[in-house]
PDB file of C-alpha atoms and ligand atoms in Angstrom:
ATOM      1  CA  UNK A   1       0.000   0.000   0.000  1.00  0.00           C
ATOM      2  CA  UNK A   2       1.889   2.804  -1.199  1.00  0.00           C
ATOM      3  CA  UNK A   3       2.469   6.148   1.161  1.00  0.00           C
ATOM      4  CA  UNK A   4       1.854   9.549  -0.536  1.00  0.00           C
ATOM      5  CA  UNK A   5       3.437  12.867   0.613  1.00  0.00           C
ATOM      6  CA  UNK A   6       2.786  16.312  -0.262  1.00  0.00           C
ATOM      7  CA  UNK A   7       4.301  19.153   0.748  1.00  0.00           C
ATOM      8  CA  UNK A   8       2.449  21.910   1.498  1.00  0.00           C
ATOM      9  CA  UNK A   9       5.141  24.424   2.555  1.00  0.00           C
ATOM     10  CA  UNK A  10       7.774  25.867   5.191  1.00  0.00           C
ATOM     11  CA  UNK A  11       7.100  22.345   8.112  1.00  0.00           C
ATOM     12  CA  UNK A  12       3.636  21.220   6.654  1.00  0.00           C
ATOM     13  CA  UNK A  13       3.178  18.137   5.220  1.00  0.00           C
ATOM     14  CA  UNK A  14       0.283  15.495   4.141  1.00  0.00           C
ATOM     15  CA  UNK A  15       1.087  12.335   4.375  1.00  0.00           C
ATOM     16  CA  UNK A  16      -2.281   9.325   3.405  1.00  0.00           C
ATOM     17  CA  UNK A  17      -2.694   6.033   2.258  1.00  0.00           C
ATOM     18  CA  UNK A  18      -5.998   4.422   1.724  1.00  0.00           C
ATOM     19  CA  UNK A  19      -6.653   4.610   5.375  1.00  0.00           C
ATOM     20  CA  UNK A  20      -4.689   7.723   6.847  1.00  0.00           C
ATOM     21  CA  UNK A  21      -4.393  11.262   6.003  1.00  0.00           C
ATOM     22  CA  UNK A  22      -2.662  13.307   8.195  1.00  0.00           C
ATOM     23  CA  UNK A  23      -1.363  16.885   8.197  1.00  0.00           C
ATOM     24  CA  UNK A  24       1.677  18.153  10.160  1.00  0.00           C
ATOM     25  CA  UNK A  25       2.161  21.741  11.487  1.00  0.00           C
ATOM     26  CA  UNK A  26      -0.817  23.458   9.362  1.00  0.00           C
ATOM     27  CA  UNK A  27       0.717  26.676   8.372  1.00  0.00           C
ATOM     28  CA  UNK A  28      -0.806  27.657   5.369  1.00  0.00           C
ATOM     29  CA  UNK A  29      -3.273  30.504   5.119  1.00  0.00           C
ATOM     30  CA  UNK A  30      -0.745  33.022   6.747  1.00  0.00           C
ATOM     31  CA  UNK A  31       2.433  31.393   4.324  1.00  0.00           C
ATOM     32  CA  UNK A  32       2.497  33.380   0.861  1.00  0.00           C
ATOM     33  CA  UNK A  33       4.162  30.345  -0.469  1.00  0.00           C
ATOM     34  CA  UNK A  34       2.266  27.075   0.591  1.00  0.00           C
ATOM     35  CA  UNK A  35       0.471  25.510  -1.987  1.00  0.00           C
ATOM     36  CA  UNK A  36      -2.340  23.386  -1.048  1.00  0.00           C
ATOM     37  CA  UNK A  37      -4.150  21.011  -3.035  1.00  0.00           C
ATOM     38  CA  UNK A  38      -5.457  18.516  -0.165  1.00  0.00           C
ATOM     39  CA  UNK A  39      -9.362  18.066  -0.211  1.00  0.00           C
ATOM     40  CA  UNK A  40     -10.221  18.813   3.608  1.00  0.00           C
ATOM     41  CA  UNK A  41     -12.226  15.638   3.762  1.00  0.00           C
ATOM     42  CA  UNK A  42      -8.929  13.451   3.103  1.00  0.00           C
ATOM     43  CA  UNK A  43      -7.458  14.900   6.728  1.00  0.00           C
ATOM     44  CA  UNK A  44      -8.343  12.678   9.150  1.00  0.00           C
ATOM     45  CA  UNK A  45      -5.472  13.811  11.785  1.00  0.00           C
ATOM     46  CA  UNK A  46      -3.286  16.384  12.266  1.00  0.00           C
ATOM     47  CA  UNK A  47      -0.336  16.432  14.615  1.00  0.00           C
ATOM     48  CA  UNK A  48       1.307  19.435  16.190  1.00  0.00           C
ATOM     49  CA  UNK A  49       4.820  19.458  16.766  1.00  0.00           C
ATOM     50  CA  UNK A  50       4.641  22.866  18.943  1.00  0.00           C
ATOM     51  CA  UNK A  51       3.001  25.938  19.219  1.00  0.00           C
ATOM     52  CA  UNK A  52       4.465  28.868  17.278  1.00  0.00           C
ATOM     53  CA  UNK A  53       2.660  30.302  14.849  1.00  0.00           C
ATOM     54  CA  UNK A  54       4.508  28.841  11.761  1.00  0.00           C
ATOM     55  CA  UNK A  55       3.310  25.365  13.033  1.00  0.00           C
ATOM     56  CA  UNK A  56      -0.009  25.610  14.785  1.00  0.00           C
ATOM     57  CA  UNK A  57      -1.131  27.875  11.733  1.00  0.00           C
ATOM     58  CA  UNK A  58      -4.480  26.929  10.866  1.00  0.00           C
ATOM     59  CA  UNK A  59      -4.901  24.459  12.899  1.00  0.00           C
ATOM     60  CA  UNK A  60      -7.790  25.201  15.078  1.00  0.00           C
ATOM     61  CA  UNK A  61      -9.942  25.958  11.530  1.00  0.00           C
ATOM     62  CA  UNK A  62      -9.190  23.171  10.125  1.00  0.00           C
ATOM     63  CA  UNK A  63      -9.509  20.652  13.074  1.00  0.00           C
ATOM     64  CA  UNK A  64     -13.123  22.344  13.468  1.00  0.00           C
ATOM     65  CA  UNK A  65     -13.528  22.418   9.408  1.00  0.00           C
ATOM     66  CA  UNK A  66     -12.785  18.444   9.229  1.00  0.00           C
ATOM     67  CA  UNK A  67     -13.125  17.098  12.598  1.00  0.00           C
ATOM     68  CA  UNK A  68      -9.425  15.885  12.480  1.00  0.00           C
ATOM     69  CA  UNK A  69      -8.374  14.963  16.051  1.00  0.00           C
ATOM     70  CA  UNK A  70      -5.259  17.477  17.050  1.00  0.00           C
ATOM     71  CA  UNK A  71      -2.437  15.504  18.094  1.00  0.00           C
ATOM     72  CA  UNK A  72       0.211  17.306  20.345  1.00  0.00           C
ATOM     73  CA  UNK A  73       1.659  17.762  23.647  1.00  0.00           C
ATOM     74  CA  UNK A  74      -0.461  18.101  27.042  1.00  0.00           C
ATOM     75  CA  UNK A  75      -0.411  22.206  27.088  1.00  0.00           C
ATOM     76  CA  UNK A  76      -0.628  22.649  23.403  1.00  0.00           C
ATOM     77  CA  UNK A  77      -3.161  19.829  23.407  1.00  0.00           C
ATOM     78  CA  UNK A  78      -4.692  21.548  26.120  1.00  0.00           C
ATOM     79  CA  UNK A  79      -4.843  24.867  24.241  1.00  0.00           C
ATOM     80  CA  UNK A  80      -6.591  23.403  21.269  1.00  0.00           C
ATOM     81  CA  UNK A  81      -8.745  21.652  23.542  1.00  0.00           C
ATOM     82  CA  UNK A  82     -10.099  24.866  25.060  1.00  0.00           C
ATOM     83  CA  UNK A  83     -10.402  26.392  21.152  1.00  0.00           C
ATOM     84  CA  UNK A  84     -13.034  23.833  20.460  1.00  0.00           C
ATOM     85  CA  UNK A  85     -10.752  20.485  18.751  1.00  0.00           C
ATOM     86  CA  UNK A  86     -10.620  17.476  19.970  1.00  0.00           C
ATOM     87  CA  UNK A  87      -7.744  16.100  20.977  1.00  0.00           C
ATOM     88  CA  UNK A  88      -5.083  13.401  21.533  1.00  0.00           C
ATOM     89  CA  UNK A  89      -3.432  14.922  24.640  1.00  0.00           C
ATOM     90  CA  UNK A  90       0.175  13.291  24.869  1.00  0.00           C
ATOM     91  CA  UNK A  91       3.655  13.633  26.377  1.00  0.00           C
ATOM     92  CA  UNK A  92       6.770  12.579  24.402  1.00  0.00           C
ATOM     93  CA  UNK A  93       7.257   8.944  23.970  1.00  0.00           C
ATOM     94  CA  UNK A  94       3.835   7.826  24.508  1.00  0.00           C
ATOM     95  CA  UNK A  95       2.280   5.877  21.259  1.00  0.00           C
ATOM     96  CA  UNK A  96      -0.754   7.543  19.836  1.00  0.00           C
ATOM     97  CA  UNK A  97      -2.841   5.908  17.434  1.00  0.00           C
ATOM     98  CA  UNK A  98      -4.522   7.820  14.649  1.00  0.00           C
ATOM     99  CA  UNK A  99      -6.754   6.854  12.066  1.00  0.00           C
ATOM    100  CA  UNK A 100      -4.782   4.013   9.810  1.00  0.00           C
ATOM    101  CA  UNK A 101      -1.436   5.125  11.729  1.00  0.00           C
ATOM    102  CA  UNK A 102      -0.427   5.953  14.941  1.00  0.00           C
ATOM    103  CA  UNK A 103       2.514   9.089  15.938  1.00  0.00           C
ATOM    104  CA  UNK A 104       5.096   8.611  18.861  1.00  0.00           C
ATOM    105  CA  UNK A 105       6.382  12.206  19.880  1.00  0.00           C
ATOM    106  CA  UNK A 106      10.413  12.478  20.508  1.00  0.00           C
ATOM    107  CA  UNK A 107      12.485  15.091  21.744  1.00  0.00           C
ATOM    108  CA  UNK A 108      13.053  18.306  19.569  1.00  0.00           C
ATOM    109  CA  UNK A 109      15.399  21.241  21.571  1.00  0.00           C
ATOM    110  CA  UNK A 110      13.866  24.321  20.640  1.00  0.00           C
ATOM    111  CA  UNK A 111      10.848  26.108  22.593  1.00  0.00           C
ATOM    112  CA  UNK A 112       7.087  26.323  21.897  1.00  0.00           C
ATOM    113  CA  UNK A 113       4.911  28.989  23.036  1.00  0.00           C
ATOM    114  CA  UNK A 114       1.214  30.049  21.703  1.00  0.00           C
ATOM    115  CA  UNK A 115       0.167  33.609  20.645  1.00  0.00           C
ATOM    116  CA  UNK A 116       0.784  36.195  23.356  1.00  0.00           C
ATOM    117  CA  UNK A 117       3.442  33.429  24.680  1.00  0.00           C
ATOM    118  CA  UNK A 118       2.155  31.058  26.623  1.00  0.00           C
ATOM    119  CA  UNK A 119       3.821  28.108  27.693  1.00  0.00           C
ATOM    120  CA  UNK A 120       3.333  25.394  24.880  1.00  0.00           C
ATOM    121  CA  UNK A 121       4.879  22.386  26.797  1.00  0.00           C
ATOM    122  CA  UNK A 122       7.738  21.008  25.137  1.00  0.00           C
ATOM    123  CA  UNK A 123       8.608  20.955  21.442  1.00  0.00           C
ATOM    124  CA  UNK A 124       8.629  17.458  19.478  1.00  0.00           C
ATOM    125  CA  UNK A 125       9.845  15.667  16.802  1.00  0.00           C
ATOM    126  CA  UNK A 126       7.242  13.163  15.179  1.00  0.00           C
ATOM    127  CA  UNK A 127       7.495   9.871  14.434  1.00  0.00           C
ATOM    128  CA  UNK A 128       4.889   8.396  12.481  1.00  0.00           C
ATOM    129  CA  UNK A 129       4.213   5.029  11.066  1.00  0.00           C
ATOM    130  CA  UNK A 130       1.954   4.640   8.525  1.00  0.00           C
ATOM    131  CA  UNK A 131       1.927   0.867   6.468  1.00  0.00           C
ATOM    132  CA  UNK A 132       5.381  -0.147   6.519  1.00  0.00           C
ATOM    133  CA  UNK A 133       7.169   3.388   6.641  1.00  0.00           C
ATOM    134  CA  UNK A 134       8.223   5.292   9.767  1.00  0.00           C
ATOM    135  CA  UNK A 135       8.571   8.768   9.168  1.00  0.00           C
ATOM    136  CA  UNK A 136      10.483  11.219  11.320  1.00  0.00           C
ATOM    137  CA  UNK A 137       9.555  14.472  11.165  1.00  0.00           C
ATOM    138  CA  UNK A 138      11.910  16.586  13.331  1.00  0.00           C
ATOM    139  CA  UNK A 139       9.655  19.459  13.879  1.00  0.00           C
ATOM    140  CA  UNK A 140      11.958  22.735  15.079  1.00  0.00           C
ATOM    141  CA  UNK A 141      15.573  21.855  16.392  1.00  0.00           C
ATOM    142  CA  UNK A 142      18.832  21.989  16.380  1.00  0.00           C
ATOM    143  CA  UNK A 143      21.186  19.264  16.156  1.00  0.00           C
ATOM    144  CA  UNK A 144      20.476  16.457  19.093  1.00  0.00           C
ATOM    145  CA  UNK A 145      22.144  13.034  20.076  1.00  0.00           C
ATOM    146  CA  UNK A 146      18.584  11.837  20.613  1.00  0.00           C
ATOM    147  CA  UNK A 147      18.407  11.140  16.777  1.00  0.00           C
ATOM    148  CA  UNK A 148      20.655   8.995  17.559  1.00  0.00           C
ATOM    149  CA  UNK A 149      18.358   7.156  19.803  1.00  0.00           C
ATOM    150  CA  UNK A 150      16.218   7.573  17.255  1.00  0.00           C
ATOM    151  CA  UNK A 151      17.827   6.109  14.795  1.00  0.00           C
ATOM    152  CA  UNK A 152      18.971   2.919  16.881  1.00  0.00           C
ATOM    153  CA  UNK A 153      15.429   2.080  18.276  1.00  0.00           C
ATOM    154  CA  UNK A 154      13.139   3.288  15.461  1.00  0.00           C
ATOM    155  CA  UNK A 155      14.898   2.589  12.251  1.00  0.00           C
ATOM    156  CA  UNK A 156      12.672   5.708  10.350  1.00  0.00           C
ATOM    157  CA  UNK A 157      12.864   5.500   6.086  1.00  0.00           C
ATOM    158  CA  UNK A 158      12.065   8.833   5.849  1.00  0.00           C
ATOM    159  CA  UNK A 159      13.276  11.939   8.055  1.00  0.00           C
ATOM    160  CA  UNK A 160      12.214  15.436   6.774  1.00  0.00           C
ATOM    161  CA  UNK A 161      14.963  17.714   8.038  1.00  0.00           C
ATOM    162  CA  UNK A 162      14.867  21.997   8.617  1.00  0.00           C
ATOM    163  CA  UNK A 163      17.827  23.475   7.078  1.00  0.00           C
ATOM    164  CA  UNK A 164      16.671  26.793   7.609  1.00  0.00           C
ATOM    165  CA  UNK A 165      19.321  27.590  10.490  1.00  0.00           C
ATOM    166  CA  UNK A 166      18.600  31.138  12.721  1.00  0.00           C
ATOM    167  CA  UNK A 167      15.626  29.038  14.288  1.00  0.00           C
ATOM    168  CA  UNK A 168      16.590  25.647  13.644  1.00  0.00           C
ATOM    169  CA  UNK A 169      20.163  23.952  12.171  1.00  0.00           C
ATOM    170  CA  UNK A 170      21.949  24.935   9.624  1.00  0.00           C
ATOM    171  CA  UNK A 171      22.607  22.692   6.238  1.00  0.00           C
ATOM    172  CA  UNK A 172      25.704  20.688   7.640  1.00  0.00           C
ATOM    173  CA  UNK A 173      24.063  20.280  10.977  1.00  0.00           C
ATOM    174  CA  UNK A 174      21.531  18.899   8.942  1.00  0.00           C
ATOM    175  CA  UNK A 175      23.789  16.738   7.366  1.00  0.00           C
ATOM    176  CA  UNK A 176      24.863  15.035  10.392  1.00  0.00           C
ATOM    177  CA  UNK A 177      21.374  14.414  11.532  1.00  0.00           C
ATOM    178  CA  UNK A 178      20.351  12.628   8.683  1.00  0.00           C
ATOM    179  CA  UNK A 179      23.800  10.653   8.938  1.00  0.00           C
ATOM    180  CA  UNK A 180      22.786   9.908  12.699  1.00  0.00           C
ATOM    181  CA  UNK A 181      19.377   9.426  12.125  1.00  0.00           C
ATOM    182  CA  UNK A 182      20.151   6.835   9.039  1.00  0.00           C
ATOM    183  CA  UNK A 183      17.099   6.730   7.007  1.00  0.00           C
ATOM    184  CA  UNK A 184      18.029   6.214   3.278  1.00  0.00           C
ATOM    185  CA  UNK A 185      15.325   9.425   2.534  1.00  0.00           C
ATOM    186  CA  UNK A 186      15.810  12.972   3.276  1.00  0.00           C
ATOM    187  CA  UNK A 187      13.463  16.051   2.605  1.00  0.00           C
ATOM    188  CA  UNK A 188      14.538  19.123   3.541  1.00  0.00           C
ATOM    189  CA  UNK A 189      12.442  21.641   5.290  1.00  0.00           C
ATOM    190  CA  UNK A 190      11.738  25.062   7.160  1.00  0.00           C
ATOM    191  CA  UNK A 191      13.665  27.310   4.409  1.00  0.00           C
ATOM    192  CA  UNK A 192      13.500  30.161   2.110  1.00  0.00           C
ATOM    193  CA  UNK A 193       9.931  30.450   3.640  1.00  0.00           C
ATOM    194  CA  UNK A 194      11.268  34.071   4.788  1.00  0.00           C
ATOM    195  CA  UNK A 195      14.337  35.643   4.800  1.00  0.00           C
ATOM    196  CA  UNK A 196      15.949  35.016   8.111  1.00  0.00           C
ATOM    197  CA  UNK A 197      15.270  31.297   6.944  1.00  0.00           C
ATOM    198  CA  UNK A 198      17.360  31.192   3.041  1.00  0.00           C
ATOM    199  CA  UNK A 199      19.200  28.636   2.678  1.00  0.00           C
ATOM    200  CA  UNK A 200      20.830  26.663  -0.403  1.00  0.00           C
ATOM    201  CA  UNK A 201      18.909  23.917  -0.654  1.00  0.00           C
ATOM    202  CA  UNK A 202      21.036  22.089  -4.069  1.00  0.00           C
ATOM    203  CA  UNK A 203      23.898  22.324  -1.575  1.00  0.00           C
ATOM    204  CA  UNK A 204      22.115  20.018   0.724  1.00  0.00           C
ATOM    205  CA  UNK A 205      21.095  17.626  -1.647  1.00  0.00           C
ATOM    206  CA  UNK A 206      24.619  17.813  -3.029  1.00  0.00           C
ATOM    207  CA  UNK A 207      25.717  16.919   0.885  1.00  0.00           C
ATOM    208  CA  UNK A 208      23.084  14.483   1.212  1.00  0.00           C
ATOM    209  CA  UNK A 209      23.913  12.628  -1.744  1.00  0.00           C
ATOM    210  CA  UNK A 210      27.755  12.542  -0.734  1.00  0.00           C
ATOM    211  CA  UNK A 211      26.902  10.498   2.036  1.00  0.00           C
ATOM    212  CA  UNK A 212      25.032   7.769  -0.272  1.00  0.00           C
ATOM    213  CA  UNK A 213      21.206   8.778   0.878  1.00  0.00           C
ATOM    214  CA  UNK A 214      18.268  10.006  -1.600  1.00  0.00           C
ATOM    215  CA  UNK A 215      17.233  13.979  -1.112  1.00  0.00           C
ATOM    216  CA  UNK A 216      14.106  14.748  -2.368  1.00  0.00           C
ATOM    217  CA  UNK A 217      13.873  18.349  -2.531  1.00  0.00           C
ATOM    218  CA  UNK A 218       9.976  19.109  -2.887  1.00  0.00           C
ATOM    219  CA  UNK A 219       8.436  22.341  -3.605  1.00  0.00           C
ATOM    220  CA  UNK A 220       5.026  23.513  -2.161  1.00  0.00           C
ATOM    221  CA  UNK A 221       2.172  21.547  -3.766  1.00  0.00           C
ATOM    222  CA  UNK A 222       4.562  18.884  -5.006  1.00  0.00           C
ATOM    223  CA  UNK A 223       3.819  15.075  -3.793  1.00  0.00           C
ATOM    224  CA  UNK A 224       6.091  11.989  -3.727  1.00  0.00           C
ATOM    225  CA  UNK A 225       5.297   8.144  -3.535  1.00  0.00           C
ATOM    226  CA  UNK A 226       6.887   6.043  -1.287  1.00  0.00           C
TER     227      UNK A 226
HETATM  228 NI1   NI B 301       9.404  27.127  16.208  1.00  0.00          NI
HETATM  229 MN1   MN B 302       9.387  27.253  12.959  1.00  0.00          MN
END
């Protein structure tokens, strides 16, 4: 059963197979450059990775728009909660299922606050596993030895990276997380969405590639099979 992704743009992905669709930090209306193409009906999840504004995003419309369960740490869960989703309140390395899937949330080092900054519990990378695929997505962070962990315990094909550095790593810190994380796929993410954020993204696929692993470089709106 093949595993579709599209990327929407800047952290947001959609990721479905006959039985799951789920969306990943929803920031679309207020992103000039997301593209998206995804029929609200298909999202039957959608998982949080923290709360700033370029990953919550539309969240909240769209949960209440589809009924999609939110998915996301205790006080961001909590937050949601209290804007009218419903939720899947979790802490990091619980097991969550979803509809046709289930999420485990690992550590990301960064921060996570709401609008008007409150506390957002802590950030998280997502692990997903949908068919036969685990899917990292590493949310907002820098470079961590837990992807090592990671990589040892979960075995993920496919790790979608931020290259974006300022808020996140840079492109060679990025490197060496998909080295330690060891999936033979890499799509990079969280750049050239705004200008603190630019980034060469050929020069990471031309890293990537050096160390013998596939970089799919997707722009907004474009979809991959897997
Ligand atoms: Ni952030
Ligand atoms: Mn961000």
């Amino acid at each position: 059963m093949p595993v579709l992704i599209h990327f929407i743009g800047h952290s947001c992905f959609f990721i479905e197979n006959e039985n799951a669709g789920i969306l990943i930090d929803p920031f679309i209306s207020q992103n000039q450059k997301a593209v998206f193409k995804i029929n609200p009906a298909q999202i039957k999840d959608i998982i949080l990775t923290h709360g700033h504004g370029d990953h919550m995003g539309d969240a909240i419309p769209l949960a209440a728009k589809t009924g999609a369960r939110i998915t996301a740490v205790f006080e961001l869960a909590d937050f949601c909660s209290n804007q009218g989703a419903s939720v899947n309140s979790v802490s990091l390395g619980g097991n969550v299922k979803l509809n046709g899937a289930s999420v485990k949330l690992l550590p990301a080092f960064h921060s996570s606050s709401v609008t008007g900054g409150k506390y957002a519990g802590m950030p998280a990378a997502a692990l997903i596993s949908i068919g036969n695929l685990k899917i990292y997505h590493a949310g907002d962070t820098c470079l961590h030895s837990e992807m090592k962990t990671a990589a040892e315990v979960y075995k993920p094909d496919v790790v979608m990276l931020p290259i974006g550095s300022t808020y996140t790593m840079d492109i060679d810190d990025a490197v060496i997380a998909a080295e330690w994380l060891n999936a033979p796929v890499v799509i990079p993410m969280h750049y050239n969405t705004f200008p603190a954020i630019e980034a060469d993204v050929q020069d990471f696929k031309d890293k990537i590639e050096k160390i013998g692993k596939k970089c799919f470089i997707m722009n907004p709106g474009e979809s991959i099979r897997i």
